[in-house]
Structure formats: C-alpha cells, structure tokens
C-alpha angles and dihedrals in degrees: 000000000000122000091258096056129088138171106269099178095106101022125159117220113264132210116277111277136205090230113027091190090064099043114088127216114216139192118264093249091058092049092049094052109028094086096055137068099044125134118237115268110227115225112247120218104185121186116259112285120244096262095050098094091046091051089050090055091050090051089051090054091049093049091051092052096053108038114184093008127120107227124200120192114178122201090216130235141254117301117217116243097181135332104320100352125093136200115255108278119250120178121237107275095236090050091052092045093052098041102034086228104134133161090352097056119130121240118250094023117142132205112212131191110202112195115237096198132304090333135025135030141229107229122210132178112214116201141160105271116223112277120253109242091237091066126088089233091071096062106011106055113075091191101055107001112120091221086065106033103024132248119340119213119265120236093246094051094049091047090054095042096051101028091238136124109250135199137179115276090236089069094059124095134161119245133205111274096027117151105224126196112253090013097064114059096202093052092044092050094047096052089049095050089046087072097053092097116043123222124222094271092052093050090051092052093047088052089053092048091052093047092053090045090053089056088050091056089048089055091053094049092047091052099046094116092058091042090056090049092052114092091221095036094165086064089052090055090049093049095047091052091045091056091057092045094053096042097051103021145019093274136275121334089222139354110300116246110215102172119173127187114338090357088075088072093065104084098213101030104161101147085092095186101127134104122257105229128192109249093038131094122240119209112206117191109180142143136185118229107211123213092271086061094244112135140201121221113202133164127190125173114214133193103234094214091049098252131074118233117232093261093043090050092049091053092043095049090050091054089048090050089053091049092049091050089054091049091051095059099038111105139113113300096029119114113250092235091058088071089060092043092055092053094045092052088063092045091051093045095049098043089049090051090052090053095245098124128073089215138041121276089252091054091046090055092054106121094221109032100020135075099109090130091057087077084080097041110026097164131078122263098231144025132175116265132205137094085357122043086230095037128191089017094158094053118120119265090244090056096042122026093018094032126117120251113248131189108268097036116128122201143147130262106203120154119169146175122219125186107183119219094249099040104127093187091076131061114266092249089064097048116109095020118124124173131178129168115194129181134173114233136192119209111236132186094278108018137328134305115220103229091190097046092119091069108086110260115170122073092250092049092051093050090050089047092056093041091050094050089052091060 
C-alpha cells in the first residue's frame, strides 16, 4: 500500500478539506486513540545560524529603500508534479536571501515588513506553526501533517535560529497598498539587484558549492568505463553527479546537461538519453546547490576515449583562448559586457581564419551589421551566479549587462563553439563537435579569482585527468 492509501472500510466523516485527495478518512478506534500516548516535544532554541547577521543587513537595506511601504515577500508553496505528488519545495530566492532560511524553509511562509512611520520597519516571519496532535491536520493531511512529513519547526525555534520575530501564518493577511514580491516591479528589481555584490557568507558558500561540484566531476571521470558500457550513458553521468549533489548538498542547482557527441551542440540538452561513445566528446554542465541554496555552475568538455582528436583539440583550444581573453579583461571598473566582447573577438577571429564566415572577423564584430560568428556561439559568455544559477535576473540592464564590475561580484565565464551535425556551413570534420568551458569567478581588488581552477581545464590537463582516473 502506498503512503497515500488507507483502509476506508469503516471510515468516520472528516472535516471539509481543501484537497480531498490528500485528506484521509479513518476508523473510529483510530480517531479515539491517535491523540494520546505521545511524549512531550521539547522546544528548541538554537543559536542564530551563520547567515543570520548577513540576512539582517540585507533586510536593513531593503527597509531603507522602501520607507513607509508595507512589503510582502512570500516563500512560495508546493508545485504539483502529477495528481497528488509535488515537486520538492524550494523557497523563493529573495525570501531565502532575506531570511537566511534555506533548504529547510517551510512552504507558504511569508516575510512581512511593517512600516513604523516614515522610516524603518518591523519585520515578521509568518509561518505555519506545528500542528497540535489533537488536530486532524496532524494525522490527516498528507501534504503538511507531521505524521506524514515529519516535525515542522516551532515559532520560537525559528525566531532564535534566524534572529527574526515570528508569528502564526493564520495571523497574516494582505492589505491594500501592499508591495508584493513578483507583483511589484520595483520591489522585485531591488531584491534582485541586492544580490549583485556578494557578502562574505555568500562567497564562502559559493566556494563550498564549487568544491563539491569538483568532486562530482571527479566521480564522472572515474566512472567513464561504466558510463561507456551503459546504453544511456548520458543518464549514468547525470546519476553519478546527482549522488554527489545529494550526499554533500541539497541537490543540483539546475538540470544537469550531459551531452555526448552531437548532443553537445544543443545548448540546453537535458534529455540525457544518449550513449557515450569513444571518439566523441561529452559536454557536462553541472553544479551542486549546497544546503544554503548557493550553487556552482561548471562545464567541462571531455574526450570520451581519453584523448582529443586533432580537430577536437583545435576547437577546444580556441574556446580556451576565448575564455582566457575574457579572464584577462575582467576586473573592477570594467563593464560586464566587455567580458563577453573579449571572448567573442577570439571566436570571430578563429572562425574567420577557418573560412567559416562570409565576412571578415572585423565585419562580423560590427555591432549593427555583424554577428555572423554568433551562429556558432549564440549564448552570452557570462551571467551572475549565487543563490540562483542565473542570479540577479530581474536587475536593470544598466546594472547588469551594462553594469560596472565590482569587487565581490561572482559570475561565470563560459565561451563555447557548437557545430551542429547538419550545419552545411562548416566542413564535415567539424560537424557534431560542441565544446564549452565554464568557470566560476570572483571579482577581486585587481582582477578575478577562478573559484573552479582546481578542476582540470586545458586539453593536456583533461587528458591527464582521464588517464590518471583510469589507473
């Protein structure tokens, strides 16, 4: 019998439910005894978690930006996967950023800023308090009942843990004039831009996410023989990385791309149902999301047989050259888009040299009439990284793409070249080759630090990596 089934032959009527498929009828004997015989549950008052003071500083910045306004930031709720099963809950990133409540956040919670006059706010976290064992909710609701999902946190424990005032969700109500996250453009923009520069806690968590991700890539390389022997080897890659992500983190920060052979030319290939064949390249784009919800985003392209062919190496070295050009210009005071422009200059020059463009490299780089080289790299070179894999996505263009790099920003550098299997504009020897190299970088006082530098990156390093794992 599945966990959502019960014996209904002698059921007593139950109170009306929001979702009848998830409310369980029970026999009279069960109802007469279920509320008794339980040990007392001691209240827990943990010390504030490490991110609590950082989250408080973020709340102060938000309060100062919206004086006299009531701000409502919901965590979100469950999303249905099918029938009576849901996707795993993950709180809205802005809610997590401002509360410090991460993978353990409770669905349907709401963070509210109550104005205290012309300036300042009282901030309260509303959440569903744990159900008393005398209530039907405790045993009869498979979505939120503690008999089903395990203990829910108590108000006092959450208040101590997060350094926030808490109240029961039943006491919350929206009011006319509220600014609600995802409904108010200014609020949504501000909380997104608030994440552009990372604090010390965020940087520490991103380092951790990268370190765990590196171990996940080591797992893949070490298991290449079994991956090759698996009919859907791309699925094996995905599963191997998932095991590391769940053991040492919350999971993946996004769907893993395990794209072998021609699949590597599809930028967001997540079907992952193909074979991994010696002689081909496999592009693996994966990142572990740690329990704080901060994620890495790394791509490495590996020769399945352990050695690049001459053509594969030529393409790979060009992508590496483009990445190194982007690294060379990235530093405080530079515009974010200049990182992309540096990489694209290399892509245009090399594809022109190979005779793939109908124009010169200079003409291809013309902002108005050019772009012919973008056929082979249609995506951007960089995006901000943090509590979202594409962090700060609601920021204004002038703060993001046209923004100035500042110390403490974290973003990717990820140029690529993709020659699709049926692209007649390239020689046959290039078709079906896709290469991307992606690293996560932290802007420092005088440049950038490659947070993922420990993961082999050059063609020679990758061949040695695979050879070493085989031993």
